[in-house]
mmCIF file of C-alpha atoms in Angstrom:
data_model
loop_
_atom_site.group_PDB
_atom_site.id
_atom_site.type_symbol
_atom_site.label_atom_id
_atom_site.label_comp_id
_atom_site.label_asym_id
_atom_site.label_seq_id
_atom_site.Cartn_x
_atom_site.Cartn_y
_atom_site.Cartn_z
ATOM 1 C CA MET A 29 21.054 -56.147 77.352
ATOM 2 C CA THR A 30 17.449 -55.013 77.509
ATOM 3 C CA ASP A 31 15.140 -57.116 79.684
ATOM 4 C CA ARG A 32 12.072 -57.755 77.540
ATOM 5 C CA GLN A 33 10.779 -60.685 79.630
ATOM 6 C CA ASN A 34 9.877 -58.781 82.820
ATOM 7 C CA ARG A 35 8.353 -55.786 81.094
ATOM 8 C CA VAL A 36 5.037 -54.632 82.557
ATOM 9 C CA GLY A 37 2.094 -56.061 80.616
ATOM 10 C CA SER A 38 4.026 -58.895 79.026
ATOM 11 C CA LYS A 39 3.524 -62.609 79.644
ATOM 12 C CA PHE A 40 6.159 -64.670 81.421
ATOM 13 C CA GLY A 41 8.522 -66.102 78.857
ATOM 14 C CA GLY A 42 7.408 -63.707 76.098
ATOM 15 C CA GLY A 43 9.468 -60.901 74.675
ATOM 16 C CA GLY A 44 6.684 -58.330 74.678
ATOM 17 C CA VAL A 45 6.485 -55.235 72.478
ATOM 18 C CA SER A 46 8.876 -52.331 72.985
ATOM 19 C CA SER A 47 7.431 -48.881 73.514
ATOM 20 C CA THR A 48 8.469 -45.960 71.310
ATOM 21 C CA GLN A 49 10.625 -44.454 74.061
ATOM 22 C CA GLN A 50 12.305 -47.775 74.782
ATOM 23 C CA SER A 51 13.053 -48.279 71.088
ATOM 24 C CA GLU A 52 14.593 -44.812 70.884
ATOM 25 C CA ARG A 53 16.791 -45.501 73.901
ATOM 26 C CA GLU A 54 17.921 -48.784 72.372
ATOM 27 C CA ARG A 55 18.697 -47.041 69.093
ATOM 28 C CA LYS A 56 20.825 -44.415 70.832
ATOM 29 C CA GLU A 57 22.607 -47.116 72.806
ATOM 30 C CA ARG A 58 23.465 -48.976 69.609
ATOM 31 C CA LEU A 59 24.717 -45.742 68.038
ATOM 32 C CA ARG A 60 26.831 -45.017 71.096
ATOM 33 C CA GLU A 61 28.406 -48.490 71.008
ATOM 34 C CA LEU A 62 29.078 -48.069 67.296
ATOM 35 C CA ALA A 63 30.616 -44.665 67.845
ATOM 36 C CA LEU A 64 32.862 -45.972 70.607
ATOM 37 C CA GLU A 65 34.285 -48.470 68.149
ATOM 38 C CA THR A 66 34.926 -45.911 65.390
ATOM 39 C CA ILE A 67 35.612 -42.596 67.191
ATOM 40 C CA ASP A 68 38.530 -41.719 69.465
ATOM 41 C CA LEU A 69 37.246 -38.878 71.651
ATOM 42 C CA ALA A 70 40.787 -37.857 72.551
ATOM 43 C CA LYS A 71 41.392 -37.012 68.883
ATOM 44 C CA ASP A 72 37.992 -35.475 68.129
ATOM 45 C CA PRO A 73 38.654 -31.823 67.153
ATOM 46 C CA TYR A 74 35.028 -30.807 67.739
ATOM 47 C CA LEU A 75 34.626 -32.093 71.310
ATOM 48 C CA MET A 76 35.222 -29.570 74.079
ATOM 49 C CA ARG A 77 34.600 -29.907 77.795
ATOM 50 C CA ASN A 78 33.564 -26.632 79.399
ATOM 51 C CA HIS A 79 33.984 -25.323 82.939
ATOM 52 C CA LEU A 80 30.601 -26.754 83.957
ATOM 53 C CA GLY A 81 31.670 -30.334 83.267
ATOM 54 C CA THR A 82 29.397 -30.702 80.252
ATOM 55 C CA TYR A 83 30.463 -31.258 76.655
ATOM 56 C CA GLU A 84 30.118 -28.998 73.643
ATOM 57 C CA CYS A 85 30.227 -29.735 69.939
ATOM 58 C CA LYS A 86 32.209 -26.901 68.331
ATOM 59 C CA LEU A 87 30.980 -27.894 64.884
ATOM 60 C CA CYS A 88 27.252 -27.765 65.629
ATOM 61 C CA LEU A 89 27.379 -25.489 68.711
ATOM 62 C CA THR A 90 25.348 -27.956 70.790
ATOM 63 C CA LEU A 91 25.595 -28.831 74.507
ATOM 64 C CA HIS A 92 25.724 -32.418 75.864
ATOM 65 C CA THR A 93 25.554 -33.773 79.409
ATOM 66 C CA ASN A 94 28.061 -36.617 78.951
ATOM 67 C CA GLU A 95 30.257 -38.372 76.424
ATOM 68 C CA ALA A 96 27.578 -40.909 75.565
ATOM 69 C CA ASN A 97 25.178 -38.136 74.645
ATOM 70 C CA TYR A 98 27.857 -36.489 72.513
ATOM 71 C CA LEU A 99 28.637 -39.774 70.760
ATOM 72 C CA SER A 100 24.979 -40.225 69.904
ATOM 73 C CA HIS A 101 24.961 -36.685 68.549
ATOM 74 C CA THR A 102 27.915 -37.425 66.247
ATOM 75 C CA GLN A 103 25.854 -40.118 64.510
ATOM 76 C CA GLY A 104 22.895 -37.793 63.947
ATOM 77 C CA LYS A 105 21.902 -35.949 60.796
ATOM 78 C CA LYS A 106 22.944 -32.481 62.035
ATOM 79 C CA HIS A 107 26.497 -33.474 62.874
ATOM 80 C CA GLN A 108 26.953 -35.526 59.715
ATOM 81 C CA ALA A 109 25.659 -32.652 57.595
ATOM 82 C CA GLY A 110 28.094 -30.307 59.347
ATOM 83 C CA LEU A 111 30.977 -32.668 58.604
ATOM 84 C CA ALA A 112 29.960 -32.798 54.946
ATOM 85 C CA ARG A 113 29.850 -28.993 54.706
ATOM 86 C CA ARG A 114 33.224 -28.716 56.401
ATOM 87 C CA ALA A 115 34.768 -31.268 54.033
ATOM 88 C CA ALA A 116 33.358 -29.427 50.997
ATOM 89 C CA MET A 117 34.724 -26.111 52.273
ATOM 90 C CA GLU A 118 38.199 -27.577 52.904
ATOM 91 C CA ALA A 119 38.220 -29.121 49.422
ATOM 92 C CA LYS A 120 37.329 -25.748 47.898
ATOM 93 C CA LEU A 121 40.082 -23.995 49.856
ATOM 94 C CA ALA A 122 42.565 -26.661 48.762
ATOM 95 C CA ARG A 123 41.656 -26.091 45.108
ATOM 96 C CA GLN A 124 42.009 -22.336 45.515
ATOM 97 C CA LYS A 125 45.389 -22.786 47.186
ATOM 98 C CA GLY A 126 46.523 -24.981 44.324
ATOM 99 C CA GLU A 127 45.525 -22.337 41.791
ATOM 100 C CA THR A 128 47.296 -19.666 43.844
ATOM 101 C CA ASP A 129 50.469 -21.762 44.063
ATOM 102 C CA VAL A 130 50.467 -22.080 40.281
ATOM 103 C CA MET A 131 49.895 -18.355 39.717
ATOM 104 C CA MET A 132 52.504 -17.165 42.238
ATOM 105 C CA PRO A 133 55.569 -18.020 40.072
ATOM 106 C CA MET A 134 53.925 -16.287 37.098
ATOM 107 C CA LYS A 135 53.202 -13.157 39.153
ATOM 108 C CA SER A 136 56.720 -13.139 40.620
ATOM 109 C CA ALA A 137 58.262 -13.417 37.174
ATOM 110 C CA LEU A 138 56.089 -10.575 35.869
ATOM 111 C CA GLN A 139 56.912 -8.359 38.844
ATOM 112 C CA SER A 140 60.622 -9.100 38.446
ATOM 113 C CA THR A 141 60.453 -8.123 34.769
ATOM 114 C CA ARG A 142 58.694 -4.866 35.612
ATOM 115 C CA SER A 143 61.173 -4.097 38.382
ATOM 116 C CA ALA A 144 64.082 -4.762 36.045
ATOM 117 C CA THR A 145 62.770 -2.307 33.453
ATOM 118 C CA LYS A 146 61.677 0.320 36.006
ATOM 119 C CA VAL A 147 64.927 1.754 37.384
ATOM 120 C CA LYS A 148 65.031 5.047 39.244
ATOM 121 C CA ILE A 149 67.322 7.563 37.551
ATOM 122 C CA GLY A 150 67.770 9.892 40.504
ATOM 123 C CA ARG A 151 66.799 13.446 41.323
ATOM 124 C CA PRO A 152 66.206 15.880 38.471
ATOM 125 C CA GLY A 153 68.264 19.016 38.214
ATOM 126 C CA TYR A 154 66.429 22.106 39.439
ATOM 127 C CA GLU A 155 66.676 25.854 39.922
ATOM 128 C CA VAL A 156 64.646 28.044 42.282
ATOM 129 C CA SER A 157 64.405 31.790 41.844
ATOM 130 C CA LYS A 158 62.734 34.456 43.997
ATOM 131 C CA SER A 159 61.232 37.692 42.766
ATOM 132 C CA ARG A 160 58.494 40.225 43.492
ATOM 133 C CA ASP A 161 55.667 41.278 41.214
ATOM 134 C CA PRO A 162 56.295 44.927 40.245
ATOM 135 C CA GLN A 163 52.588 45.819 40.291
ATOM 136 C CA SER A 164 51.029 43.828 43.156
ATOM 137 C CA LYS A 165 54.280 43.585 45.140
ATOM 138 C CA GLU A 166 53.489 39.915 45.754
ATOM 139 C CA ARG A 167 56.403 37.596 46.443
ATOM 140 C CA CYS A 168 57.001 35.093 43.653
ATOM 141 C CA LEU A 169 58.773 31.739 43.465
ATOM 142 C CA THR A 170 59.750 30.012 40.210
ATOM 143 C CA PHE A 171 60.784 26.340 40.129
ATOM 144 C CA GLU A 172 62.524 24.929 37.069
ATOM 145 C CA LEU A 173 63.181 21.183 36.916
ATOM 146 C CA HIS A 174 65.149 19.357 34.206
ATOM 147 C CA TYR A 175 64.405 15.785 33.059
ATOM 148 C CA PRO A 176 66.949 15.126 30.284
ATOM 149 C CA GLU A 177 66.755 11.309 30.499
ATOM 150 C CA LEU A 178 62.965 11.092 30.166
ATOM 151 C CA ASP A 179 62.315 8.686 27.276
ATOM 152 C CA ASP A 180 58.705 9.647 26.435
ATOM 153 C CA PRO A 181 58.143 13.339 27.252
ATOM 154 C CA LYS A 182 54.924 13.539 25.203
ATOM 155 C CA ASN A 183 53.132 10.956 27.368
ATOM 156 C CA ARG A 184 54.997 11.533 30.623
ATOM 157 C CA GLN A 185 54.570 14.921 32.222
ATOM 158 C CA PRO A 186 55.680 15.952 35.726
ATOM 159 C CA ARG A 187 52.895 16.249 38.296
ATOM 160 C CA HIS A 188 52.830 18.457 41.385
ATOM 161 C CA ARG A 189 50.904 18.800 44.616
ATOM 162 C CA PHE A 190 51.138 20.627 47.936
ATOM 163 C CA MET A 191 51.704 18.762 51.219
ATOM 164 C CA SER A 192 51.144 20.127 54.707
ATOM 165 C CA ALA A 193 53.803 19.829 57.394
ATOM 166 C CA TYR A 194 51.636 17.284 59.209
ATOM 167 C CA GLU A 195 51.594 14.886 56.243
ATOM 168 C CA GLN A 196 55.352 14.542 55.888
ATOM 169 C CA ARG A 197 57.453 12.222 58.092
ATOM 170 C CA VAL A 198 60.942 13.637 57.466
ATOM 171 C CA GLU A 199 61.052 16.653 59.765
ATOM 172 C CA THR A 200 59.779 16.240 63.316
ATOM 173 C CA PRO A 201 58.106 17.919 65.014
ATOM 174 C CA PRO A 202 56.149 19.397 62.114
ATOM 175 C CA ASP A 203 56.338 23.167 61.690
ATOM 176 C CA ARG A 204 52.978 24.604 60.640
ATOM 177 C CA ASN A 205 54.699 27.716 59.309
ATOM 178 C CA TYR A 206 55.828 25.724 56.266
ATOM 179 C CA GLN A 207 54.313 23.542 53.562
ATOM 180 C CA TYR A 208 55.874 21.399 50.833
ATOM 181 C CA LEU A 209 55.645 21.487 47.055
ATOM 182 C CA LEU A 210 56.110 18.002 45.586
ATOM 183 C CA VAL A 211 57.013 17.372 41.933
ATOM 184 C CA ALA A 212 57.036 13.810 40.580
ATOM 185 C CA CYS A 213 57.895 12.312 37.194
ATOM 186 C CA ASP A 214 58.690 8.608 36.860
ATOM 187 C CA PRO A 215 61.381 7.211 36.656
ATOM 188 C CA TYR A 216 62.973 10.211 38.397
ATOM 189 C CA GLU A 217 62.786 10.549 42.159
ATOM 190 C CA THR A 218 60.127 12.823 43.644
ATOM 191 C CA VAL A 219 61.530 16.113 44.918
ATOM 192 C CA ALA A 220 60.002 18.341 47.617
ATOM 193 C CA PHE A 221 60.498 22.075 48.165
ATOM 194 C CA LYS A 222 59.884 23.609 51.595
ATOM 195 C CA ILE A 223 58.011 26.879 51.174
ATOM 196 C CA PRO A 224 56.147 29.243 53.543
ATOM 197 C CA ASN A 225 52.692 28.063 54.565
ATOM 198 C CA GLU A 226 50.937 31.148 53.243
ATOM 199 C CA PRO A 227 47.900 31.532 50.959
ATOM 200 C CA ILE A 228 48.765 31.179 47.276
ATOM 201 C CA ASN A 229 47.240 33.423 44.652
ATOM 202 C CA ARG A 230 45.382 31.173 42.190
ATOM 203 C CA GLY A 231 44.289 34.032 39.973
ATOM 204 C CA GLU A 232 44.948 34.278 36.261
ATOM 205 C CA GLY A 233 48.661 34.547 35.531
ATOM 206 C CA LYS A 234 49.546 34.132 39.204
ATOM 207 C CA PHE A 235 49.896 30.350 39.289
ATOM 208 C CA VAL A 236 51.421 28.989 36.083
ATOM 209 C CA THR A 237 52.863 25.620 35.066
ATOM 210 C CA ASN A 238 54.590 24.779 31.789
ATOM 211 C CA TRP A 239 56.020 21.552 30.366
ATOM 212 C CA ASP A 240 58.579 21.982 27.591
ATOM 213 C CA VAL A 241 58.391 18.706 25.671
ATOM 214 C CA THR A 242 61.426 19.449 23.523
ATOM 215 C CA GLY A 243 63.722 20.671 26.276
ATOM 216 C CA LYS A 244 62.175 18.338 28.903
ATOM 217 C CA VAL A 245 61.944 21.208 31.382
ATOM 218 C CA PHE A 246 59.075 21.688 33.842
ATOM 219 C CA THR A 247 58.426 25.194 35.181
ATOM 220 C CA LEU A 248 56.086 26.259 37.986
ATOM 221 C CA THR A 249 55.554 29.835 39.087
ATOM 222 C CA LEU A 250 53.468 30.869 42.095
ATOM 223 C CA HIS A 251 52.623 34.087 43.938
ATOM 224 C CA PHE A 252 51.859 34.478 47.641
ATOM 225 C CA LEU A 253 48.888 36.605 48.632
ATOM 226 C CA GLU A 254 50.032 39.612 50.600
ATOM 227 C CA GLY A 255 48.467 40.568 53.924
ATOM 228 C CA GLN A 256 46.915 37.165 54.667
ATOM 229 C CA SER A 257 48.109 34.833 57.410
ATOM 230 C CA ALA A 258 48.561 31.086 57.132
ATOM 231 C CA PRO A 259 45.528 28.914 57.975
ATOM 232 C CA GLN A 260 45.450 27.493 61.498
ATOM 233 C CA GLU A 261 45.818 23.723 61.855
#
């Protein structure tokens, strides 16, 4: 209880007038007593005691000398505004989670339907032939792949690409003397051909691909450049 009777400058028996500092201290004391009645510090998720023995508010990132100072802080505008922002953020996350929980069964059902209709057939039949160009004497490889079960050959055409030995994960350690020719056409499995890692002639008539829509046969012919070594990795 504040002693107003013996304050300097006041008459005996009179209450006197509180100074601004005294009023502020009394206000903080009332807030602390109110906070003690409504807040359990043991359950406060934002109160943290550091190694220096002082207290920190993890919500507002403020430092406090004792529990009373922290309790006064919790009744202030900054802390209350932080609690309001945190509550709004948690409410927003809860709404988003609810929307996600509703959409998940729909997505799962759609993915299951797609998976059911998208069944891998297996590897296509293929033939590989070697030859040599009679004029340039370049070595030649011809790959012929058959896709008899392809349901829409006009809109689905096999695609190819070359892969270095360091990209693949099947043969270890990788051998830089070889590269891989990959041919893919859904729903068939992708097939890979191991060929020498030598420069390929991309000139006219030297690298040719053809897709026979009627017979569903994909053909690729390539020539190796003679007298040139493989690029160093």
